[in-house]
PDB file of C-alpha atoms and ligand atoms in Angstrom:
ATOM      1  CA  UNK A   1       0.015   0.057   0.064  1.00 40.00           C
ATOM      2  CA  UNK A   2       2.972   2.199   0.445  1.00 44.00           C
ATOM      3  CA  UNK A   3       4.083   2.180  -3.063  1.00 45.00           C
ATOM      4  CA  UNK A   4       1.161   3.408  -5.246  1.00 51.00           C
ATOM      5  CA  UNK A   5       2.569   5.996  -7.542  1.00 55.00           C
ATOM      6  CA  UNK A   6       0.838   9.319  -6.675  1.00 62.00           C
ATOM      7  CA  UNK A   7      -0.831   8.680  -3.453  1.00 75.00           C
ATOM      8  CA  UNK A   8       0.349   9.983  -0.497  1.00 85.00           C
ATOM      9  CA  UNK A   9       0.407   8.663   3.146  1.00 92.00           C
ATOM     10  CA  UNK A  10       1.583   9.482   6.359  1.00 95.00           C
ATOM     11  CA  UNK A  11       2.816   7.359   9.012  1.00 97.00           C
ATOM     12  CA  UNK A  12       3.351   7.678  12.809  1.00 98.00           C
ATOM     13  CA  UNK A  13       6.631   6.097  14.410  1.00 98.00           C
ATOM     14  CA  UNK A  14       6.259   6.323  18.299  1.00 98.00           C
ATOM     15  CA  UNK A  15       9.757   6.619  19.667  1.00 98.00           C
ATOM     16  CA  UNK A  16      11.297   7.533  23.226  1.00 97.00           C
ATOM     17  CA  UNK A  17       8.676   7.996  25.804  1.00 95.00           C
ATOM     18  CA  UNK A  18       5.742   9.819  23.800  1.00 97.00           C
ATOM     19  CA  UNK A  19       7.498  11.184  20.805  1.00 98.00           C
ATOM     20  CA  UNK A  20       6.262  10.487  17.296  1.00 98.00           C
ATOM     21  CA  UNK A  21       8.090  11.034  14.323  1.00 98.00           C
ATOM     22  CA  UNK A  22       5.766  11.402  10.976  1.00 98.00           C
ATOM     23  CA  UNK A  23       6.726  10.096   7.871  1.00 98.00           C
ATOM     24  CA  UNK A  24       5.293  11.183   4.902  1.00 96.00           C
ATOM     25  CA  UNK A  25       5.589   8.860   1.844  1.00 95.00           C
ATOM     26  CA  UNK A  26       4.834   9.148  -2.015  1.00 92.00           C
ATOM     27  CA  UNK A  27       5.966   6.604  -4.263  1.00 92.00           C
ATOM     28  CA  UNK A  28       9.630   5.589  -3.157  1.00 95.00           C
ATOM     29  CA  UNK A  29      10.230   8.672  -1.599  1.00 96.00           C
ATOM     30  CA  UNK A  30       9.981   9.946   2.191  1.00 98.00           C
ATOM     31  CA  UNK A  31       9.818  12.885   4.309  1.00 98.00           C
ATOM     32  CA  UNK A  32      10.547  12.668   8.169  1.00 98.00           C
ATOM     33  CA  UNK A  33       9.167  15.179  10.397  1.00 98.00           C
ATOM     34  CA  UNK A  34      11.118  16.246  13.409  1.00 98.00           C
ATOM     35  CA  UNK A  35      13.484  13.005  13.819  1.00 98.00           C
ATOM     36  CA  UNK A  36      14.060  12.776  17.510  1.00 98.00           C
ATOM     37  CA  UNK A  37      16.343   9.626  16.729  1.00 98.00           C
ATOM     38  CA  UNK A  38      17.410   7.985  13.534  1.00 98.00           C
ATOM     39  CA  UNK A  39      17.249   4.562  14.025  1.00 98.00           C
ATOM     40  CA  UNK A  40      13.499   3.494  13.841  1.00 98.00           C
ATOM     41  CA  UNK A  41      13.303   5.949  10.945  1.00 98.00           C
ATOM     42  CA  UNK A  42      16.077   4.072   9.496  1.00 98.00           C
ATOM     43  CA  UNK A  43      14.766   0.699  10.004  1.00 98.00           C
ATOM     44  CA  UNK A  44      11.168   1.551   9.031  1.00 98.00           C
ATOM     45  CA  UNK A  45      12.354   3.259   5.514  1.00 98.00           C
ATOM     46  CA  UNK A  46      15.053   0.398   4.635  1.00 98.00           C
ATOM     47  CA  UNK A  47      11.960  -2.457   5.441  1.00 98.00           C
ATOM     48  CA  UNK A  48       9.786  -0.501   2.584  1.00 97.00           C
ATOM     49  CA  UNK A  49      12.489   0.292   0.277  1.00 97.00           C
ATOM     50  CA  UNK A  50      11.905   3.976   0.615  1.00 97.00           C
ATOM     51  CA  UNK A  51      14.299   6.745   0.058  1.00 98.00           C
ATOM     52  CA  UNK A  52      14.542   9.992   2.628  1.00 98.00           C
ATOM     53  CA  UNK A  53      14.503  12.963   0.546  1.00 98.00           C
ATOM     54  CA  UNK A  54      13.919  15.628   2.822  1.00 98.00           C
ATOM     55  CA  UNK A  55      13.639  16.247   6.755  1.00 98.00           C
ATOM     56  CA  UNK A  56      11.326  19.048   8.138  1.00 98.00           C
ATOM     57  CA  UNK A  57      12.142  20.437  11.569  1.00 98.00           C
ATOM     58  CA  UNK A  58       9.555  22.419  13.448  1.00 98.00           C
ATOM     59  CA  UNK A  59      12.022  23.717  16.163  1.00 98.00           C
ATOM     60  CA  UNK A  60      15.596  23.345  17.643  1.00 98.00           C
ATOM     61  CA  UNK A  61      14.639  20.863  20.648  1.00 98.00           C
ATOM     62  CA  UNK A  62      16.631  17.683  20.591  1.00 98.00           C
ATOM     63  CA  UNK A  63      13.651  15.626  20.816  1.00 98.00           C
ATOM     64  CA  UNK A  64      13.081  17.053  17.326  1.00 98.00           C
ATOM     65  CA  UNK A  65      16.396  16.965  15.526  1.00 98.00           C
ATOM     66  CA  UNK A  66      18.612  14.591  17.425  1.00 98.00           C
ATOM     67  CA  UNK A  67      18.125  12.203  14.474  1.00 98.00           C
ATOM     68  CA  UNK A  68      19.006  14.418  11.758  1.00 98.00           C
ATOM     69  CA  UNK A  69      22.972  13.764  11.651  1.00 98.00           C
ATOM     70  CA  UNK A  70      22.571   9.822  11.492  1.00 98.00           C
ATOM     71  CA  UNK A  71      19.795  10.045   8.810  1.00 98.00           C
ATOM     72  CA  UNK A  72      22.043  12.448   6.546  1.00 98.00           C
ATOM     73  CA  UNK A  73      24.681  10.043   6.949  1.00 98.00           C
ATOM     74  CA  UNK A  74      22.613   7.405   5.124  1.00 98.00           C
ATOM     75  CA  UNK A  75      20.684   9.791   2.825  1.00 98.00           C
ATOM     76  CA  UNK A  76      23.270  12.454   2.156  1.00 98.00           C
ATOM     77  CA  UNK A  77      20.966  14.281  -0.765  1.00 98.00           C
ATOM     78  CA  UNK A  78      18.324  14.669   1.706  1.00 98.00           C
ATOM     79  CA  UNK A  79      17.484  18.511   2.237  1.00 98.00           C
ATOM     80  CA  UNK A  80      16.686  19.833   5.826  1.00 98.00           C
ATOM     81  CA  UNK A  81      14.220  22.344   6.200  1.00 98.00           C
ATOM     82  CA  UNK A  82      14.034  24.265   9.351  1.00 98.00           C
ATOM     83  CA  UNK A  83      13.871  28.315  10.424  1.00 98.00           C
ATOM     84  CA  UNK A  84      16.374  30.623   9.118  1.00 98.00           C
ATOM     85  CA  UNK A  85      16.454  32.537  12.408  1.00 98.00           C
ATOM     86  CA  UNK A  86      17.557  29.103  14.320  1.00 98.00           C
ATOM     87  CA  UNK A  87      20.539  28.725  12.146  1.00 98.00           C
ATOM     88  CA  UNK A  88      22.453  28.566  15.114  1.00 97.00           C
ATOM     89  CA  UNK A  89      20.713  25.879  16.961  1.00 98.00           C
ATOM     90  CA  UNK A  90      19.213  23.730  14.057  1.00 98.00           C
ATOM     91  CA  UNK A  91      22.296  22.281  12.256  1.00 97.00           C
ATOM     92  CA  UNK A  92      22.678  20.874   8.802  1.00 98.00           C
ATOM     93  CA  UNK A  93      20.068  23.042   7.218  1.00 98.00           C
ATOM     94  CA  UNK A  94      19.982  23.040   3.493  1.00 98.00           C
ATOM     95  CA  UNK A  95      16.646  25.095   3.014  1.00 98.00           C
ATOM     96  CA  UNK A  96      16.355  28.090   5.543  1.00 98.00           C
ATOM     97  CA  UNK A  97      12.860  29.242   5.671  1.00 98.00           C
ATOM     98  CA  UNK A  98      10.602  32.032   7.388  1.00 98.00           C
ATOM     99  CA  UNK A  99       7.324  32.457   8.096  1.00 97.00           C
ATOM    100  CA  UNK A 100       4.959  32.270   4.958  1.00 97.00           C
ATOM    101  CA  UNK A 101       7.694  31.073   2.829  1.00 98.00           C
ATOM    102  CA  UNK A 102       6.443  28.350   0.478  1.00 97.00           C
ATOM    103  CA  UNK A 103       8.651  25.362  -0.694  1.00 96.00           C
ATOM    104  CA  UNK A 104       7.892  22.301  -2.935  1.00 95.00           C
ATOM    105  CA  UNK A 105       8.583  18.746  -2.319  1.00 95.00           C
ATOM    106  CA  UNK A 106       7.463  15.563  -3.473  1.00 91.00           C
ATOM    107  CA  UNK A 107       5.174  17.401  -5.841  1.00 88.00           C
ATOM    108  CA  UNK A 108       3.509  19.600  -2.811  1.00 90.00           C
ATOM    109  CA  UNK A 109       3.255  22.745  -2.243  1.00 93.00           C
ATOM    110  CA  UNK A 110       4.292  23.388   1.861  1.00 96.00           C
ATOM    111  CA  UNK A 111       3.631  26.732   3.528  1.00 97.00           C
ATOM    112  CA  UNK A 112       5.570  27.646   6.353  1.00 98.00           C
ATOM    113  CA  UNK A 113       3.680  29.176   9.279  1.00 98.00           C
ATOM    114  CA  UNK A 114       5.382  31.328  12.367  1.00 98.00           C
ATOM    115  CA  UNK A 115       3.739  29.649  15.452  1.00 98.00           C
ATOM    116  CA  UNK A 116       6.072  31.175  17.876  1.00 98.00           C
ATOM    117  CA  UNK A 117       5.455  30.077  21.889  1.00 97.00           C
ATOM    118  CA  UNK A 118       6.927  26.954  22.813  1.00 98.00           C
ATOM    119  CA  UNK A 119      10.283  28.239  21.506  1.00 98.00           C
ATOM    120  CA  UNK A 120      10.814  31.876  19.814  1.00 97.00           C
ATOM    121  CA  UNK A 121      11.311  30.442  16.047  1.00 97.00           C
ATOM    122  CA  UNK A 122       8.745  27.447  16.081  1.00 98.00           C
ATOM    123  CA  UNK A 123       7.471  26.612  12.814  1.00 98.00           C
ATOM    124  CA  UNK A 124       4.606  24.578  11.546  1.00 98.00           C
ATOM    125  CA  UNK A 125       4.419  23.122   8.010  1.00 98.00           C
ATOM    126  CA  UNK A 126       0.830  23.240   6.233  1.00 97.00           C
ATOM    127  CA  UNK A 127       0.146  21.470   2.881  1.00 95.00           C
ATOM    128  CA  UNK A 128      -3.364  22.707   1.482  1.00 93.00           C
ATOM    129  CA  UNK A 129      -5.753  19.964  -0.252  1.00 82.00           C
ATOM    130  CA  UNK A 130      -5.298  21.679  -3.606  1.00 61.00           C
ATOM    131  CA  UNK A 131      -2.518  19.576  -4.231  1.00 54.00           C
ATOM    132  CA  UNK A 132      -2.832  17.070  -6.986  1.00 55.00           C
ATOM    133  CA  UNK A 133      -3.172  14.388  -4.289  1.00 56.00           C
ATOM    134  CA  UNK A 134      -6.815  13.669  -2.920  1.00 56.00           C
ATOM    135  CA  UNK A 135      -5.636  14.156   0.504  1.00 73.00           C
ATOM    136  CA  UNK A 136      -6.777  16.561   3.254  1.00 87.00           C
ATOM    137  CA  UNK A 137      -4.975  19.717   4.410  1.00 94.00           C
ATOM    138  CA  UNK A 138      -2.416  18.794   6.613  1.00 95.00           C
ATOM    139  CA  UNK A 139      -0.516  20.492   9.049  1.00 97.00           C
ATOM    140  CA  UNK A 140       2.676  19.120  10.910  1.00 98.00           C
ATOM    141  CA  UNK A 141       2.677  21.420  13.925  1.00 98.00           C
ATOM    142  CA  UNK A 142       5.579  20.122  16.275  1.00 98.00           C
ATOM    143  CA  UNK A 143       4.849  21.037  19.903  1.00 98.00           C
ATOM    144  CA  UNK A 144       2.691  24.191  19.287  1.00 98.00           C
ATOM    145  CA  UNK A 145      -0.882  21.997  19.170  1.00 98.00           C
ATOM    146  CA  UNK A 146      -1.492  18.836  21.074  1.00 98.00           C
ATOM    147  CA  UNK A 147      -4.552  16.500  20.911  1.00 98.00           C
ATOM    148  CA  UNK A 148      -6.781  18.639  23.545  1.00 98.00           C
ATOM    149  CA  UNK A 149      -3.885  20.652  24.657  1.00 98.00           C
ATOM    150  CA  UNK A 150      -0.713  23.049  23.443  1.00 98.00           C
ATOM    151  CA  UNK A 151       2.801  23.068  24.016  1.00 98.00           C
ATOM    152  CA  UNK A 152       4.356  24.708  27.269  1.00 97.00           C
ATOM    153  CA  UNK A 153       5.669  27.956  26.730  1.00 98.00           C
ATOM    154  CA  UNK A 154       9.600  27.947  27.153  1.00 97.00           C
ATOM    155  CA  UNK A 155      10.857  30.971  25.315  1.00 96.00           C
ATOM    156  CA  UNK A 156       7.866  32.952  23.617  1.00 95.00           C
ATOM    157  CA  UNK A 157       4.939  34.873  25.468  1.00 97.00           C
ATOM    158  CA  UNK A 158       1.444  33.451  26.147  1.00 97.00           C
ATOM    159  CA  UNK A 159       0.477  36.247  23.701  1.00 98.00           C
ATOM    160  CA  UNK A 160       2.604  34.614  21.174  1.00 98.00           C
ATOM    161  CA  UNK A 161       1.399  31.153  21.637  1.00 98.00           C
ATOM    162  CA  UNK A 162      -2.144  32.331  21.624  1.00 98.00           C
ATOM    163  CA  UNK A 163      -1.853  33.990  18.637  1.00 98.00           C
ATOM    164  CA  UNK A 164      -0.002  30.736  17.151  1.00 98.00           C
ATOM    165  CA  UNK A 165      -3.109  28.509  18.239  1.00 98.00           C
ATOM    166  CA  UNK A 166      -5.437  31.156  16.881  1.00 98.00           C
ATOM    167  CA  UNK A 167      -3.302  30.713  13.496  1.00 97.00           C
ATOM    168  CA  UNK A 168      -4.000  27.391  13.266  1.00 98.00           C
ATOM    169  CA  UNK A 169      -7.625  27.717  14.327  1.00 98.00           C
ATOM    170  CA  UNK A 170      -8.012  29.719  10.863  1.00 97.00           C
ATOM    171  CA  UNK A 171      -7.064  26.632   8.898  1.00 97.00           C
ATOM    172  CA  UNK A 172      -9.831  24.740   7.062  1.00 96.00           C
ATOM    173  CA  UNK A 173     -11.802  22.327   9.734  1.00 96.00           C
ATOM    174  CA  UNK A 174     -10.948  19.127   7.919  1.00 95.00           C
ATOM    175  CA  UNK A 175      -7.023  20.253   8.550  1.00 96.00           C
ATOM    176  CA  UNK A 176      -5.514  16.828   9.880  1.00 96.00           C
ATOM    177  CA  UNK A 177      -2.953  17.655  12.371  1.00 98.00           C
ATOM    178  CA  UNK A 178       0.348  15.763  12.991  1.00 98.00           C
ATOM    179  CA  UNK A 179       1.467  16.561  16.523  1.00 98.00           C
ATOM    180  CA  UNK A 180       5.065  15.589  17.750  1.00 98.00           C
ATOM    181  CA  UNK A 181       3.937  14.219  21.064  1.00 98.00           C
ATOM    182  CA  UNK A 182       1.150  11.602  21.999  1.00 98.00           C
ATOM    183  CA  UNK A 183      -0.545  13.644  24.998  1.00 98.00           C
ATOM    184  CA  UNK A 184      -4.035  13.461  24.189  1.00 98.00           C
ATOM    185  CA  UNK A 185      -5.228  11.127  27.217  1.00 98.00           C
ATOM    186  CA  UNK A 186      -3.492  13.254  29.668  1.00 98.00           C
ATOM    187  CA  UNK A 187      -4.464  16.480  28.265  1.00 98.00           C
ATOM    188  CA  UNK A 188      -8.183  15.324  28.195  1.00 98.00           C
ATOM    189  CA  UNK A 189      -7.958  14.170  31.850  1.00 98.00           C
ATOM    190  CA  UNK A 190      -6.845  17.571  32.728  1.00 98.00           C
ATOM    191  CA  UNK A 191      -9.641  19.212  30.762  1.00 98.00           C
ATOM    192  CA  UNK A 192     -12.074  16.699  32.158  1.00 98.00           C
ATOM    193  CA  UNK A 193     -11.259  17.523  35.792  1.00 97.00           C
ATOM    194  CA  UNK A 194     -11.912  21.553  35.196  1.00 97.00           C
ATOM    195  CA  UNK A 195     -14.950  20.745  33.358  1.00 97.00           C
ATOM    196  CA  UNK A 196     -16.620  17.268  34.451  1.00 97.00           C
ATOM    197  CA  UNK A 197     -19.958  18.033  32.845  1.00 98.00           C
ATOM    198  CA  UNK A 198     -18.611  18.950  29.311  1.00 98.00           C
ATOM    199  CA  UNK A 199     -19.937  16.363  27.022  1.00 98.00           C
ATOM    200  CA  UNK A 200     -17.421  17.023  24.052  1.00 98.00           C
ATOM    201  CA  UNK A 201     -14.527  16.591  26.616  1.00 98.00           C
ATOM    202  CA  UNK A 202     -16.183  13.456  28.271  1.00 98.00           C
ATOM    203  CA  UNK A 203     -16.859  11.565  25.232  1.00 98.00           C
ATOM    204  CA  UNK A 204     -13.572  11.997  23.502  1.00 98.00           C
ATOM    205  CA  UNK A 205     -11.462  11.122  26.563  1.00 98.00           C
ATOM    206  CA  UNK A 206     -13.787   7.671  26.542  1.00 98.00           C
ATOM    207  CA  UNK A 207     -12.782   7.388  22.909  1.00 98.00           C
ATOM    208  CA  UNK A 208      -9.262   7.976  23.570  1.00 98.00           C
ATOM    209  CA  UNK A 209      -8.698   5.871  26.366  1.00 98.00           C
ATOM    210  CA  UNK A 210      -9.911   3.075  24.263  1.00 98.00           C
ATOM    211  CA  UNK A 211      -7.513   3.765  21.658  1.00 98.00           C
ATOM    212  CA  UNK A 212      -4.509   4.023  23.777  1.00 98.00           C
ATOM    213  CA  UNK A 213      -5.687   0.832  25.530  1.00 98.00           C
ATOM    214  CA  UNK A 214      -5.592  -0.929  22.166  1.00 97.00           C
ATOM    215  CA  UNK A 215      -1.821   0.639  21.591  1.00 96.00           C
ATOM    216  CA  UNK A 216      -2.902   3.004  18.872  1.00 97.00           C
ATOM    217  CA  UNK A 217      -2.406   6.651  18.368  1.00 98.00           C
ATOM    218  CA  UNK A 218      -4.809   9.196  18.812  1.00 98.00           C
ATOM    219  CA  UNK A 219      -3.290  11.208  16.111  1.00 98.00           C
ATOM    220  CA  UNK A 220      -3.591  12.877  13.550  1.00 98.00           C
ATOM    221  CA  UNK A 221      -6.425  15.082  15.177  1.00 98.00           C
ATOM    222  CA  UNK A 222      -8.385  17.869  13.205  1.00 98.00           C
ATOM    223  CA  UNK A 223      -9.220  21.597  13.478  1.00 98.00           C
ATOM    224  CA  UNK A 224     -12.994  20.565  13.842  1.00 98.00           C
ATOM    225  CA  UNK A 225     -12.388  18.293  17.047  1.00 98.00           C
ATOM    226  CA  UNK A 226      -9.987  20.814  18.579  1.00 98.00           C
ATOM    227  CA  UNK A 227     -12.448  23.515  18.388  1.00 98.00           C
ATOM    228  CA  UNK A 228     -14.596  20.966  20.316  1.00 98.00           C
ATOM    229  CA  UNK A 229     -12.659  19.708  22.992  1.00 98.00           C
ATOM    230  CA  UNK A 230      -9.304  21.872  22.858  1.00 98.00           C
ATOM    231  CA  UNK A 231      -9.899  24.082  26.214  1.00 98.00           C
ATOM    232  CA  UNK A 232      -6.842  26.431  24.496  1.00 98.00           C
ATOM    233  CA  UNK A 233      -8.369  26.555  21.424  1.00 98.00           C
ATOM    234  CA  UNK A 234     -11.581  27.386  22.976  1.00 98.00           C
ATOM    235  CA  UNK A 235     -10.388  30.104  24.865  1.00 98.00           C
ATOM    236  CA  UNK A 236     -12.182  33.297  24.131  1.00 97.00           C
ATOM    237  CA  UNK A 237      -9.427  35.680  25.277  1.00 97.00           C
ATOM    238  CA  UNK A 238      -5.844  35.871  26.127  1.00 97.00           C
ATOM    239  CA  UNK A 239      -6.649  36.012  30.058  1.00 98.00           C
ATOM    240  CA  UNK A 240      -8.552  32.870  29.542  1.00 98.00           C
ATOM    241  CA  UNK A 241      -5.793  31.208  27.772  1.00 98.00           C
ATOM    242  CA  UNK A 242      -3.021  32.171  30.252  1.00 98.00           C
ATOM    243  CA  UNK A 243      -5.375  31.010  33.085  1.00 98.00           C
ATOM    244  CA  UNK A 244      -5.557  27.863  31.281  1.00 98.00           C
ATOM    245  CA  UNK A 245      -1.987  27.627  30.610  1.00 98.00           C
ATOM    246  CA  UNK A 246      -0.822  28.127  34.344  1.00 97.00           C
ATOM    247  CA  UNK A 247      -3.365  25.725  35.689  1.00 97.00           C
ATOM    248  CA  UNK A 248      -2.348  22.972  33.279  1.00 97.00           C
ATOM    249  CA  UNK A 249       1.360  23.650  34.153  1.00 96.00           C
ATOM    250  CA  UNK A 250       0.810  22.949  37.629  1.00 96.00           C
ATOM    251  CA  UNK A 251      -1.638  19.692  37.103  1.00 96.00           C
ATOM    252  CA  UNK A 252      -0.276  16.906  38.838  1.00 89.00           C
ATOM    253  CA  UNK A 253      -2.751  14.664  37.182  1.00 81.00           C
TER     254      UNK A 253
HETATM  255 ZN1   ZN B   1       9.823  21.039  22.194  1.00 61.69          ZN
END
């Protein structure tokens, strides 16, 4: 199923504690997003006889770029796309990008979105559905948005993170969101502890618990779902957003 010439597919490789390395495949080519480590990606690609042609980096944290060097040893012609403003912190860049840049890889137009907040130079990569493929619009958002949650604010400001989430929220509602960590269940337990009567949260939590019990990923998520049950996306004001972020930061589960 991976080899159909013009069809695209995206696969999640769970690694480390809760990271997911997404591999985007078309024909015999593949692009890895935020490879924290190389081994499992290399094995996965080789088993399927696929060639790595690109790596997309959303931000500089080691659990997102740690595997890039080894993957380049194996596939030296692979391009590395990352933030120009983070040239010092993200090595091996061959395509350095800034907000709103567009690039073309594997026959797809990819738009670069500035989603600072988790880090100062955090980027997301958006692929609209108008590409020749029949896939839905796609977003690789790193540690900005998670299933029913959002990233911690390490370097940016709450204002920046709120703006980043609102930027994502403007995308079409069927946009498939590929987050870099599997945190959905934990986020929903937290949301449920604040609003125990909220049915959107409660029902999603039940669904997600079952998916996790069966050992599957709860991702990708999509904009429509996040609008219903992600408290950070639902926040109407920056004050409300700040309160929620502080509350989650100190939540012990
Ligand atoms: Zn991070």
